[in-house]
mmCIF file of C-alpha atoms (C1' of nucleotides) in Angstrom:
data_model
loop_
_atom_site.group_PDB
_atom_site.id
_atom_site.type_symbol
_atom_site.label_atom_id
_atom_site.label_comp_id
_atom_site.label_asym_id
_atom_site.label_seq_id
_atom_site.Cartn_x
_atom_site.Cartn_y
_atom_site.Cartn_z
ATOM 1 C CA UNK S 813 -42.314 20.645 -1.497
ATOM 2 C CA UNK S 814 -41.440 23.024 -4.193
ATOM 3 C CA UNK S 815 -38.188 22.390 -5.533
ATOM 4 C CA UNK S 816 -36.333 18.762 -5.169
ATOM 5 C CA UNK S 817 -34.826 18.767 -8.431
ATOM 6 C CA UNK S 818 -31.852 16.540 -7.560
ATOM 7 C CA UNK S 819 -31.265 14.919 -4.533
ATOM 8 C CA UNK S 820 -28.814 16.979 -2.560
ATOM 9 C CA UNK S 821 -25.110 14.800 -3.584
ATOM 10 C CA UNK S 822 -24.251 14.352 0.036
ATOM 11 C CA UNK S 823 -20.738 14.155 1.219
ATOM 12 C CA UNK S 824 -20.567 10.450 0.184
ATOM 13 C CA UNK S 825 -21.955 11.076 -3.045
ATOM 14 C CA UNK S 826 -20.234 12.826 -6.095
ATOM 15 C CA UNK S 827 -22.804 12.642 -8.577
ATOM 16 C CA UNK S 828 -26.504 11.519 -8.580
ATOM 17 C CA UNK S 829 -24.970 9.603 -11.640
ATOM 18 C CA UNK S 830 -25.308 5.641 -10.752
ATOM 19 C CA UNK S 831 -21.740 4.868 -11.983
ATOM 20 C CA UNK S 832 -20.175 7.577 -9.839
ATOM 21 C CA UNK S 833 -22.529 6.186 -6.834
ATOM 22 C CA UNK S 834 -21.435 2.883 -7.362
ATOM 23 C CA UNK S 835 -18.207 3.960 -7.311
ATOM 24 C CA UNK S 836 -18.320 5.549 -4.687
ATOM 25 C CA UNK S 837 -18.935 2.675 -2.751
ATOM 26 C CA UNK S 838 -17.101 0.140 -4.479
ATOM 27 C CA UNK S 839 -14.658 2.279 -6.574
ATOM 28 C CA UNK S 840 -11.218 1.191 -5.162
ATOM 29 C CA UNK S 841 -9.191 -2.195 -4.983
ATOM 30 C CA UNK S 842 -10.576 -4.040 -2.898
ATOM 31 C CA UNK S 843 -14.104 -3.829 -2.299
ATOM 32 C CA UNK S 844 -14.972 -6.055 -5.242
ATOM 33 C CA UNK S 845 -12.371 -8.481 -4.158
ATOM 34 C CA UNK S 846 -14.113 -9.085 -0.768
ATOM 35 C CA UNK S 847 -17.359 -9.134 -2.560
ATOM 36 C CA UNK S 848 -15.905 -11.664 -4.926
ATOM 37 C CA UNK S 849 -15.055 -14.004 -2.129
ATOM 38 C CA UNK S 850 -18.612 -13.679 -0.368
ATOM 39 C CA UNK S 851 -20.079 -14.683 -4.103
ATOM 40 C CA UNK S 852 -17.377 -17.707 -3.761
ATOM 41 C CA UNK S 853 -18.814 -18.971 -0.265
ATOM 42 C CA UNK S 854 -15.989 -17.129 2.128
ATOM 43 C CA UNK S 855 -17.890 -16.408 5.037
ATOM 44 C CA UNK S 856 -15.094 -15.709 7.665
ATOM 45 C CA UNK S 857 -12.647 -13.034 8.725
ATOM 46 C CA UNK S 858 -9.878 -15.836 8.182
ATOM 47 C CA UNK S 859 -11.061 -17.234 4.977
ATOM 48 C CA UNK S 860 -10.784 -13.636 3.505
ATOM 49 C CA UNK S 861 -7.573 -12.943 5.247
ATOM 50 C CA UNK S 862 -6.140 -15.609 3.999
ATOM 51 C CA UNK S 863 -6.920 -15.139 0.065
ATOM 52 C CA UNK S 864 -3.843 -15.268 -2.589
ATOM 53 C CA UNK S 865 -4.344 -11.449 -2.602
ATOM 54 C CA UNK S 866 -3.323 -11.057 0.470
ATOM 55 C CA UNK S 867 -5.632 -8.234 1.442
ATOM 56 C CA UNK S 868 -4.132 -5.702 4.286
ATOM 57 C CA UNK S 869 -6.266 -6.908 7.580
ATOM 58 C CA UNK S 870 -6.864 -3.418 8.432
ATOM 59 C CA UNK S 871 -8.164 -2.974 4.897
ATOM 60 C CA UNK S 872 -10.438 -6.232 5.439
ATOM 61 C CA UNK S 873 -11.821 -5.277 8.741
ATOM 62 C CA UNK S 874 -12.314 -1.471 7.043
ATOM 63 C CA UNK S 875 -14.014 -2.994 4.101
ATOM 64 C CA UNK S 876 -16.459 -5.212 5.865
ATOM 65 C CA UNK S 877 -17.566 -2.362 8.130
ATOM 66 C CA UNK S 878 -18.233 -0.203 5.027
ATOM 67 C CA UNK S 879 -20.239 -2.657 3.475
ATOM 68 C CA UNK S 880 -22.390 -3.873 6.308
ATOM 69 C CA UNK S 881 -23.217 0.057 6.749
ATOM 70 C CA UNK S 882 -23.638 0.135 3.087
ATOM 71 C CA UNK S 883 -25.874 -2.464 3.513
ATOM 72 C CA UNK S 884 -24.688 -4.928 1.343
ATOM 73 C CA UNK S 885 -23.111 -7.025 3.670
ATOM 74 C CA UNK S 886 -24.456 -8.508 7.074
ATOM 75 C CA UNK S 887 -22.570 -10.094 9.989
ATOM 76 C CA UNK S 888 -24.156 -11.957 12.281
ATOM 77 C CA UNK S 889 -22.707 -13.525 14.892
ATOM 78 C CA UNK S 890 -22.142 -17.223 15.590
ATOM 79 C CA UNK S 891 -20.716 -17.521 18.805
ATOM 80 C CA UNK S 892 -20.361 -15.304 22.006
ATOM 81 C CA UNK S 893 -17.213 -15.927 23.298
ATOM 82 C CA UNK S 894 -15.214 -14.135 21.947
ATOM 83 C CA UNK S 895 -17.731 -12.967 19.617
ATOM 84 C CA UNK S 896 -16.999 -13.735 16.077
ATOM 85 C CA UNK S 897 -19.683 -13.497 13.181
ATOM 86 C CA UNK S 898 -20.333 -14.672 10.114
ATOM 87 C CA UNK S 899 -20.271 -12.344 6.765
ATOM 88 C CA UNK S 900 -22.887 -12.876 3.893
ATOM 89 C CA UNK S 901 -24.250 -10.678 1.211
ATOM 90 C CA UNK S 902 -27.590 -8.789 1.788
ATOM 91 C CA UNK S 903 -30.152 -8.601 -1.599
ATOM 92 C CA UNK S 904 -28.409 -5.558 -2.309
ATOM 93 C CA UNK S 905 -25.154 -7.742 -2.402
ATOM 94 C CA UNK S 906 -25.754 -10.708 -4.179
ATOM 95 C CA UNK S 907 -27.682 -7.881 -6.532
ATOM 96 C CA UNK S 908 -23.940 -6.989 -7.905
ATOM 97 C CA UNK S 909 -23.511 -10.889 -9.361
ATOM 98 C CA UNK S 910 -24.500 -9.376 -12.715
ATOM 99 C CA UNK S 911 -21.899 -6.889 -12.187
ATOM 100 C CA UNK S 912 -18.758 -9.465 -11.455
ATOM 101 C CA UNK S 913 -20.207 -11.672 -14.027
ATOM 102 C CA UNK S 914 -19.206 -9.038 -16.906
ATOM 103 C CA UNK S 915 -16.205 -7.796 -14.856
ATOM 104 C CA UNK S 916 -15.444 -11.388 -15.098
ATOM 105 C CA UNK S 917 -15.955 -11.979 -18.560
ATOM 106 C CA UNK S 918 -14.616 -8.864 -19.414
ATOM 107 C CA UNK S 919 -11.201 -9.506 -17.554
ATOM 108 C CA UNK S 920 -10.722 -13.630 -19.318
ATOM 109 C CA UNK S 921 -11.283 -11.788 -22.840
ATOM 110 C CA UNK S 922 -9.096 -8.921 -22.261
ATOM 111 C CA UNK S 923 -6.502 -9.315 -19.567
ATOM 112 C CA UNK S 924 -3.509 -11.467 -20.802
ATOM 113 C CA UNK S 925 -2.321 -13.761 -18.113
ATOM 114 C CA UNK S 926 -5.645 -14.437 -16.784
ATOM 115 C CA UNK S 927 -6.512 -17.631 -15.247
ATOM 116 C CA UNK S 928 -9.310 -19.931 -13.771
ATOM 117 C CA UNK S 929 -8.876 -23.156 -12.100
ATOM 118 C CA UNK S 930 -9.057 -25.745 -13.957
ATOM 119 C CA UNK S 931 -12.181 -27.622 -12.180
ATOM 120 C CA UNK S 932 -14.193 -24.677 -13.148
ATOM 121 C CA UNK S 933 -13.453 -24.016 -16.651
ATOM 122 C CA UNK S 934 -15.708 -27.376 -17.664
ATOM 123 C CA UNK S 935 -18.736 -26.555 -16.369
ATOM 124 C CA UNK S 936 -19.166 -23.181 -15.555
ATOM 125 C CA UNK S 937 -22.313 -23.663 -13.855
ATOM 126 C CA UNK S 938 -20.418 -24.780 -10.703
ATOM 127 C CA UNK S 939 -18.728 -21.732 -10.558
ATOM 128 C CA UNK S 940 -20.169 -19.042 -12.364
ATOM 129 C CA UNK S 941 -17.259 -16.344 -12.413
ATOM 130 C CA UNK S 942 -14.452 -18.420 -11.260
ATOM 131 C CA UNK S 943 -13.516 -18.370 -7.882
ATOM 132 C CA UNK S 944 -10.152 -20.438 -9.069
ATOM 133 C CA UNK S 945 -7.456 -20.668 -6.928
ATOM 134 C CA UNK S 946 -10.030 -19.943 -4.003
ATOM 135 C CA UNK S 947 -7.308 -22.057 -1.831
ATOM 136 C CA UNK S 948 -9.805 -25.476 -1.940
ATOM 137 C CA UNK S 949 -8.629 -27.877 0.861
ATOM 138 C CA UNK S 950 -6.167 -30.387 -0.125
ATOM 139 C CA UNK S 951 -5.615 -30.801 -3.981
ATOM 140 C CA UNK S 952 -1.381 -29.527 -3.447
ATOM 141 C CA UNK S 953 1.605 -31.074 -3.639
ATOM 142 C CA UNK S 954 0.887 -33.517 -6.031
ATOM 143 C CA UNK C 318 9.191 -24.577 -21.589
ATOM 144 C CA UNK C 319 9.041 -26.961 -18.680
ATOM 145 C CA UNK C 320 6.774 -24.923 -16.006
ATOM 146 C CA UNK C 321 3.953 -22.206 -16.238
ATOM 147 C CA UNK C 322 1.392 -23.442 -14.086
ATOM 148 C CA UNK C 323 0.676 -20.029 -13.950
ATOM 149 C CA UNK C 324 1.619 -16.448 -15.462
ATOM 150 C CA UNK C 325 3.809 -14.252 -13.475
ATOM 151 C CA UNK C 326 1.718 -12.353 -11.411
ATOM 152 C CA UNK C 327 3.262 -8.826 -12.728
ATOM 153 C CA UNK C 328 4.028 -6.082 -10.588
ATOM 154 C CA UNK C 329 0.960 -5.266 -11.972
ATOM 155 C CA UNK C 330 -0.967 -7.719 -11.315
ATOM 156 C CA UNK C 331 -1.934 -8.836 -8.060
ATOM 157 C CA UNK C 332 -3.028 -12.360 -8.842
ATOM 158 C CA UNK C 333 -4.264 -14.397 -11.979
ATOM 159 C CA UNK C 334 -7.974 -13.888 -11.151
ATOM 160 C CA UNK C 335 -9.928 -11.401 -13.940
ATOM 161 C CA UNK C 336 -12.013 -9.392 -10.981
ATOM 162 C CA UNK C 337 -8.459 -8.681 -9.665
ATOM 163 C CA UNK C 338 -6.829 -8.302 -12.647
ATOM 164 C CA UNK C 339 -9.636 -5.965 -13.591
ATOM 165 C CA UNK C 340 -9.701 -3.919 -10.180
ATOM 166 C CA UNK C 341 -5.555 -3.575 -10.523
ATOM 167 C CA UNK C 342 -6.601 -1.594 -13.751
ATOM 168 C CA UNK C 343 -10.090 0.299 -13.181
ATOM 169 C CA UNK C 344 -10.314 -0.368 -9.314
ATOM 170 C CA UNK C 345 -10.330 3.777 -8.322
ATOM 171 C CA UNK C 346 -12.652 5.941 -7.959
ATOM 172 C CA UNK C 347 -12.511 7.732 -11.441
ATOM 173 C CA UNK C 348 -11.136 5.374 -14.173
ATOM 174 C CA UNK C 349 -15.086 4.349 -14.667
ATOM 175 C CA UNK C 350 -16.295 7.978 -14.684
ATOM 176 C CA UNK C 351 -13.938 8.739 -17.544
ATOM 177 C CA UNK C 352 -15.067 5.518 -19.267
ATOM 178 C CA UNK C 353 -18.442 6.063 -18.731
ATOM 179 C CA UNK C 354 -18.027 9.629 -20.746
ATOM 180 C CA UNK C 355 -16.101 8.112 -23.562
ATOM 181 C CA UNK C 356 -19.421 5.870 -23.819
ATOM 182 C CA UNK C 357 -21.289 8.947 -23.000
ATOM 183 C CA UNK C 358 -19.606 10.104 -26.813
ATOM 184 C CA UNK C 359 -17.086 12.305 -25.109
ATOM 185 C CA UNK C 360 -13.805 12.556 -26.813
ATOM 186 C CA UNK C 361 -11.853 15.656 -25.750
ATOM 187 C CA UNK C 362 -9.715 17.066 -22.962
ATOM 188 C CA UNK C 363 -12.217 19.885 -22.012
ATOM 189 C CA UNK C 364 -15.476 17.865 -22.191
ATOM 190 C CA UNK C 365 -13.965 15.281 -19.619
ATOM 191 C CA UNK C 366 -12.767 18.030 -17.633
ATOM 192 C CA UNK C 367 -15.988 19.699 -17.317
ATOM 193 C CA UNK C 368 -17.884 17.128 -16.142
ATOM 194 C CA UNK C 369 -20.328 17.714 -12.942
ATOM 195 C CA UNK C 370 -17.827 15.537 -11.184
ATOM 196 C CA UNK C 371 -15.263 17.447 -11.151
ATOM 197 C CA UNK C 372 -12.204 15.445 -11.258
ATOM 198 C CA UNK C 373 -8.974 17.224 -11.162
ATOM 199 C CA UNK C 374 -7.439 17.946 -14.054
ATOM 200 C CA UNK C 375 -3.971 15.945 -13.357
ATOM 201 C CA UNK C 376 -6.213 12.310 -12.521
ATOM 202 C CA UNK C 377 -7.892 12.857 -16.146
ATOM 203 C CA UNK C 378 -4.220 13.570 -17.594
ATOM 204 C CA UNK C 379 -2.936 10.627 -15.559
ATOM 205 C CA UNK C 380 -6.222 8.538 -16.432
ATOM 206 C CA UNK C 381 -6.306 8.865 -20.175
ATOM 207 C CA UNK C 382 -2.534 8.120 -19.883
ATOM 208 C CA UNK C 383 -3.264 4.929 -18.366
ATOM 209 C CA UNK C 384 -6.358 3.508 -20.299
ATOM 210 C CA UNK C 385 -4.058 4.381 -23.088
ATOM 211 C CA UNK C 386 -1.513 2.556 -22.678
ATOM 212 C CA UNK C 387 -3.652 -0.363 -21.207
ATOM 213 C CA UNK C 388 -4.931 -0.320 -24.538
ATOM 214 C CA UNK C 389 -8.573 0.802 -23.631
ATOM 215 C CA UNK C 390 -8.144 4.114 -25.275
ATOM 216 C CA UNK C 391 -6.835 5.607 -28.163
ATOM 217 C CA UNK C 392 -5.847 9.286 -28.682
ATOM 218 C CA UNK C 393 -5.756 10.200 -32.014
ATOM 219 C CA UNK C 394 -4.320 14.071 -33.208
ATOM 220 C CA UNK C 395 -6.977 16.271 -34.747
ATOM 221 C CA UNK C 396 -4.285 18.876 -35.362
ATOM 222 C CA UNK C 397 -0.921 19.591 -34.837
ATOM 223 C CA UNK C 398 -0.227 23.429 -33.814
ATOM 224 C CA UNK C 399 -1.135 23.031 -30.822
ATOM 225 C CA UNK C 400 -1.032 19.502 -30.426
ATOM 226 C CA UNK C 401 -4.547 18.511 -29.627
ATOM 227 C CA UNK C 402 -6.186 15.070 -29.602
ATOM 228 C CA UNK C 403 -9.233 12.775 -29.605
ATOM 229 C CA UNK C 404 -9.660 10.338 -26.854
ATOM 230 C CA UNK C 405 -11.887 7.168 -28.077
ATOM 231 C CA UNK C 406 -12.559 3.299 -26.550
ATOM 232 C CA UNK C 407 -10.596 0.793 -28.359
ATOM 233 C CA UNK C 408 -12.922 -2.836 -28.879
ATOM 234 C CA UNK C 409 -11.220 -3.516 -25.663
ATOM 235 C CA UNK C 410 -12.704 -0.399 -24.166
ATOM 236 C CA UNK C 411 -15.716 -0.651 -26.089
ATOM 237 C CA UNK C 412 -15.708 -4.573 -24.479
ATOM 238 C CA UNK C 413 -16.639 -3.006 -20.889
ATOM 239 C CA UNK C 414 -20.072 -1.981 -22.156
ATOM 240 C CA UNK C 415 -21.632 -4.804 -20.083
ATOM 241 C CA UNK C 416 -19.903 -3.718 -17.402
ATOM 242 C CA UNK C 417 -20.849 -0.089 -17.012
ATOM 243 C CA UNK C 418 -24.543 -1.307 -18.136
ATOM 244 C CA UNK C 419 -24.950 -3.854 -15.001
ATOM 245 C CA UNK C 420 -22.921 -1.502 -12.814
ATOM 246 C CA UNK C 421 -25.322 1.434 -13.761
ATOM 247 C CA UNK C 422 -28.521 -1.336 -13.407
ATOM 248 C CA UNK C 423 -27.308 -2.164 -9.961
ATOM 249 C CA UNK C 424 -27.091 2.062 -9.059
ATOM 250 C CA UNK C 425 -30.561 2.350 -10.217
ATOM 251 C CA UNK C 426 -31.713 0.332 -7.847
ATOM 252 C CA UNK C 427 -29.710 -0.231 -4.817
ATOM 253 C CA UNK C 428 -28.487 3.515 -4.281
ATOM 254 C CA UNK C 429 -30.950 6.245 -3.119
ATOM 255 C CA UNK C 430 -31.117 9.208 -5.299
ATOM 256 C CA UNK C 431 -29.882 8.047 -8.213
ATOM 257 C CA UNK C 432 -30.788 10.103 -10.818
ATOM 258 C CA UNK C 433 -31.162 10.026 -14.867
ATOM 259 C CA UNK C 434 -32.135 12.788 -17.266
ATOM 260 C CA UNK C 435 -35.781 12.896 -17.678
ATOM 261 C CA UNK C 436 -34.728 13.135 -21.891
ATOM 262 C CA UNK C 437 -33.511 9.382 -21.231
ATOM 263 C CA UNK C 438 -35.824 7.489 -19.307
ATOM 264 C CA UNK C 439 -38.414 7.672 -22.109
ATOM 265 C CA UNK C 440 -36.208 5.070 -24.696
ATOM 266 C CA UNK C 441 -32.870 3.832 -23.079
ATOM 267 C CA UNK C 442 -32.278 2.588 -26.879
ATOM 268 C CA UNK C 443 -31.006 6.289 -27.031
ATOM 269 C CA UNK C 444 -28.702 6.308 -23.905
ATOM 270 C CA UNK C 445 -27.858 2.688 -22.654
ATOM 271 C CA UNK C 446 -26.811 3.496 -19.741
ATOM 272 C CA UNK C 447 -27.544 6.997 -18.596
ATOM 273 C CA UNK C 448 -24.992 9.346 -18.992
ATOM 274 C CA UNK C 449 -27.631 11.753 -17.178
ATOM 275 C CA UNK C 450 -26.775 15.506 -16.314
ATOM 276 C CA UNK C 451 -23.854 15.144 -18.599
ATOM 277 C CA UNK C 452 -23.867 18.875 -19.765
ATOM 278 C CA UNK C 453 -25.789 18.850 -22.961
ATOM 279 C CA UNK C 454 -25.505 22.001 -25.394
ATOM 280 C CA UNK C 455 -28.087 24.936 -23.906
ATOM 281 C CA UNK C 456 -31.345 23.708 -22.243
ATOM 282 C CA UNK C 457 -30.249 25.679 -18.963
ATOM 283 C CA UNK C 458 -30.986 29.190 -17.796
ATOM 284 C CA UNK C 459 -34.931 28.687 -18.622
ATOM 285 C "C1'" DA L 1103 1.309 -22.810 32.423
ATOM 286 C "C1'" DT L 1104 2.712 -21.939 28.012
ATOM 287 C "C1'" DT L 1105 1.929 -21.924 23.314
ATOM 288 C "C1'" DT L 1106 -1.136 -21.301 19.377
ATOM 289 C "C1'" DA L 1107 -5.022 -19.410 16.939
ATOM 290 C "C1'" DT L 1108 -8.502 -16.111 15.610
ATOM 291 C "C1'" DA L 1109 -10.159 -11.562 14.735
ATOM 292 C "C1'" DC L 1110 -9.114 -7.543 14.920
ATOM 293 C "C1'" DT L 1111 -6.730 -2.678 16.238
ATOM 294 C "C1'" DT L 1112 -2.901 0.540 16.273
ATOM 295 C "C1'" DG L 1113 1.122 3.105 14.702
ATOM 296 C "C1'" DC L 1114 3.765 4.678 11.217
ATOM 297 C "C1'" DA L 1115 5.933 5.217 6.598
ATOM 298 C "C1'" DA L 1116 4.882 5.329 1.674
ATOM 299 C "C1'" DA L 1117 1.821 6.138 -2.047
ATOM 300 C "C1'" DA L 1118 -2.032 8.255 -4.119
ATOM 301 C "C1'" DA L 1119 -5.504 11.894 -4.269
ATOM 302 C "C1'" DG L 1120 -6.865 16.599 -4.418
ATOM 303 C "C1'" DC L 1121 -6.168 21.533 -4.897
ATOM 304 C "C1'" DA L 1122 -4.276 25.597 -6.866
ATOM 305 C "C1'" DA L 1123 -1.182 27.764 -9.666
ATOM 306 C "C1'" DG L 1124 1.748 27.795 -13.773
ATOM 307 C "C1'" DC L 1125 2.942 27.251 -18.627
ATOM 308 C "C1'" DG L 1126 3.354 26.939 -23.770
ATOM 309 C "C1'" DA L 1127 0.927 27.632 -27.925
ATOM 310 C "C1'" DC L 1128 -2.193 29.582 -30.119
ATOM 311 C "C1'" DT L 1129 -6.941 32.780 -30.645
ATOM 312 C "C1'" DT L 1130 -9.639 36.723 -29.984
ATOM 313 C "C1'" DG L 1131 -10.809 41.358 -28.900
ATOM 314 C "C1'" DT L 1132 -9.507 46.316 -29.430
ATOM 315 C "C1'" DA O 688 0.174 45.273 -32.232
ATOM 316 C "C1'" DC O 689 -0.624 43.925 -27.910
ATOM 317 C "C1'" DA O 690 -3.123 42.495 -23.836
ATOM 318 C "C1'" DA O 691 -6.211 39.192 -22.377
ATOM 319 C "C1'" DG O 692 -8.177 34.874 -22.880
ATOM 320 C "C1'" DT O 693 -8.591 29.625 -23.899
ATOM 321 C "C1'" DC O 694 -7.061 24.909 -24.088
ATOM 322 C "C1'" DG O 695 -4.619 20.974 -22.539
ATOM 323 C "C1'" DC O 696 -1.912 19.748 -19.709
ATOM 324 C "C1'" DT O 697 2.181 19.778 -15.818
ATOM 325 C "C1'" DT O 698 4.105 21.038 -11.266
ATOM 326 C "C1'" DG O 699 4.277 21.685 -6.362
ATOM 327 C "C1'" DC O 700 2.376 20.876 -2.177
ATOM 328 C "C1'" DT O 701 -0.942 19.323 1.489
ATOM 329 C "C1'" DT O 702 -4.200 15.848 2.884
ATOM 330 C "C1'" DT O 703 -6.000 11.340 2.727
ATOM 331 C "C1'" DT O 704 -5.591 6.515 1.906
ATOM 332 C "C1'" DT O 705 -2.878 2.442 1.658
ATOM 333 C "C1'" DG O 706 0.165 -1.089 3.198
ATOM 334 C "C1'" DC O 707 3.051 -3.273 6.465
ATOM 335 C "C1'" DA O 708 4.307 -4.846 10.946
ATOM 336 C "C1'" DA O 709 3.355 -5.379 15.486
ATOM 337 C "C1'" DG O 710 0.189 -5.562 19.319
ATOM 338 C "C1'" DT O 711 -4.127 -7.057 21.957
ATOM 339 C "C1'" DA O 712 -7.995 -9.748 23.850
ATOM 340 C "C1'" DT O 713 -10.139 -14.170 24.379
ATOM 341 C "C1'" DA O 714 -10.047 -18.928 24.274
ATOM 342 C "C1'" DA O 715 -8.701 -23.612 22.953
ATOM 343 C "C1'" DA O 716 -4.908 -26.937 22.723
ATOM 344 C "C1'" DT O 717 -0.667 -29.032 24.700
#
DNA sequence: ATTTATACTTGCAAAAAGCAAGCGACTTGT
DNA sequence: ACAAGTCGCTTGCTTTTTGCAAGTATAAAT
């Protein structure tokens, strides 16, 4: 093989740079959001659906595709009829907790307005980049 | 002030949580890239411009507009006739240095082809994070 | 049998991205 | 002196993506 300098940037692929790469994947606003809630236990079409964001469901059902192709997401599914599945993150997934971690850290130091819930804030071990207002069951309406 | 269980999510701001919060402000798929080169010691017009990414010339205007104003950037005047500027990270900027590090940690590994100047691979205490390919002075043509 | 729920898909209008060309204020070459 | 660049944007326009609302298929609940 005589010349394979760079890899070719495919169609997908701006840049063999590893920000523009990630980006590529993950660069718009929602892709993080969905991979925030699989970090926070959502493992359902519903549970994401139903977030405070209030994510398009066209959007959702895009996003999860991409990211099972991608590979950092798997569905599997948990009944037949009608078949539903179950969404989790692959390696490659959960490998981006460093990632929201410092998005996370970044966005309480520098975002004004910026909240957690307050069950997490104490021990941040339960919770490691705040989930928060993750709808928990129960604790509304005084 | 009787109520404020929780800040106004802003026009701007989708909900209280950082990742969003974050994503509302650097969730597309060039507001990194331009980061990245203002880490990468970039600091005018032209250099972002010619970057191997390409981006189009109105996102960088529009870009540096916004990371200005969000109070990520700062463009300082380095003379007047023309008016010409300097674009460099503010600490708030500066403050997404994690970010860009585990986001570039998690290319290296997860996304085929990923590439980094062979100058940088030897001591990463030079280039943190890789700005890789980004056009250094000569060292082409043989 | 009718209603309700879940997990999507589809259609369409609005917003954002991308491309090329233009423009003002110099600078450089001849 | 004057034409031809260069630099840092802006403008106009087409294409793509987003967002919203409504629809669909299957099944459980009433």
């Amino acid at each position: 093989m005589p010349a394979a300098r760079r890899p070719a940037p495919s169609p997908t692929r701006r840049s063999p740079c590893p920000v523009a790469g990630a980006l590529d994947l993950l660069g718009d606003k929602w892709t993080l959001l969905v991979v925030r809630d699989l970090f926070a236990g959502m493992k359902r079409y519903g549970e994401f659906a139903g977030g405070m964001e209030k994510i398009p469901t066209n959007l959702l059902a895009d996003r999860l595709k991409r990211l099972t192709v991608a590979g950092l997401v798997t569905s599997s599914a948990y009944q037949d009829n009608p078949p539903r599945h179950e969404y989790a993150l692959t390696p490659a997934g959960e490998a981006l907790r460093p990632v929201m971690q410092e998005l996370v850290n970044w966005g309480r130091r520098h975002l004004p307005g910026t909240m957690v819930r307050a069950e997490f804030t104490g021990n941040p071990a339960d919770s490691p980049f705040l989930p928060a207002w993750i709808k928990l069951p129960g604790r509304r309406r005084k």
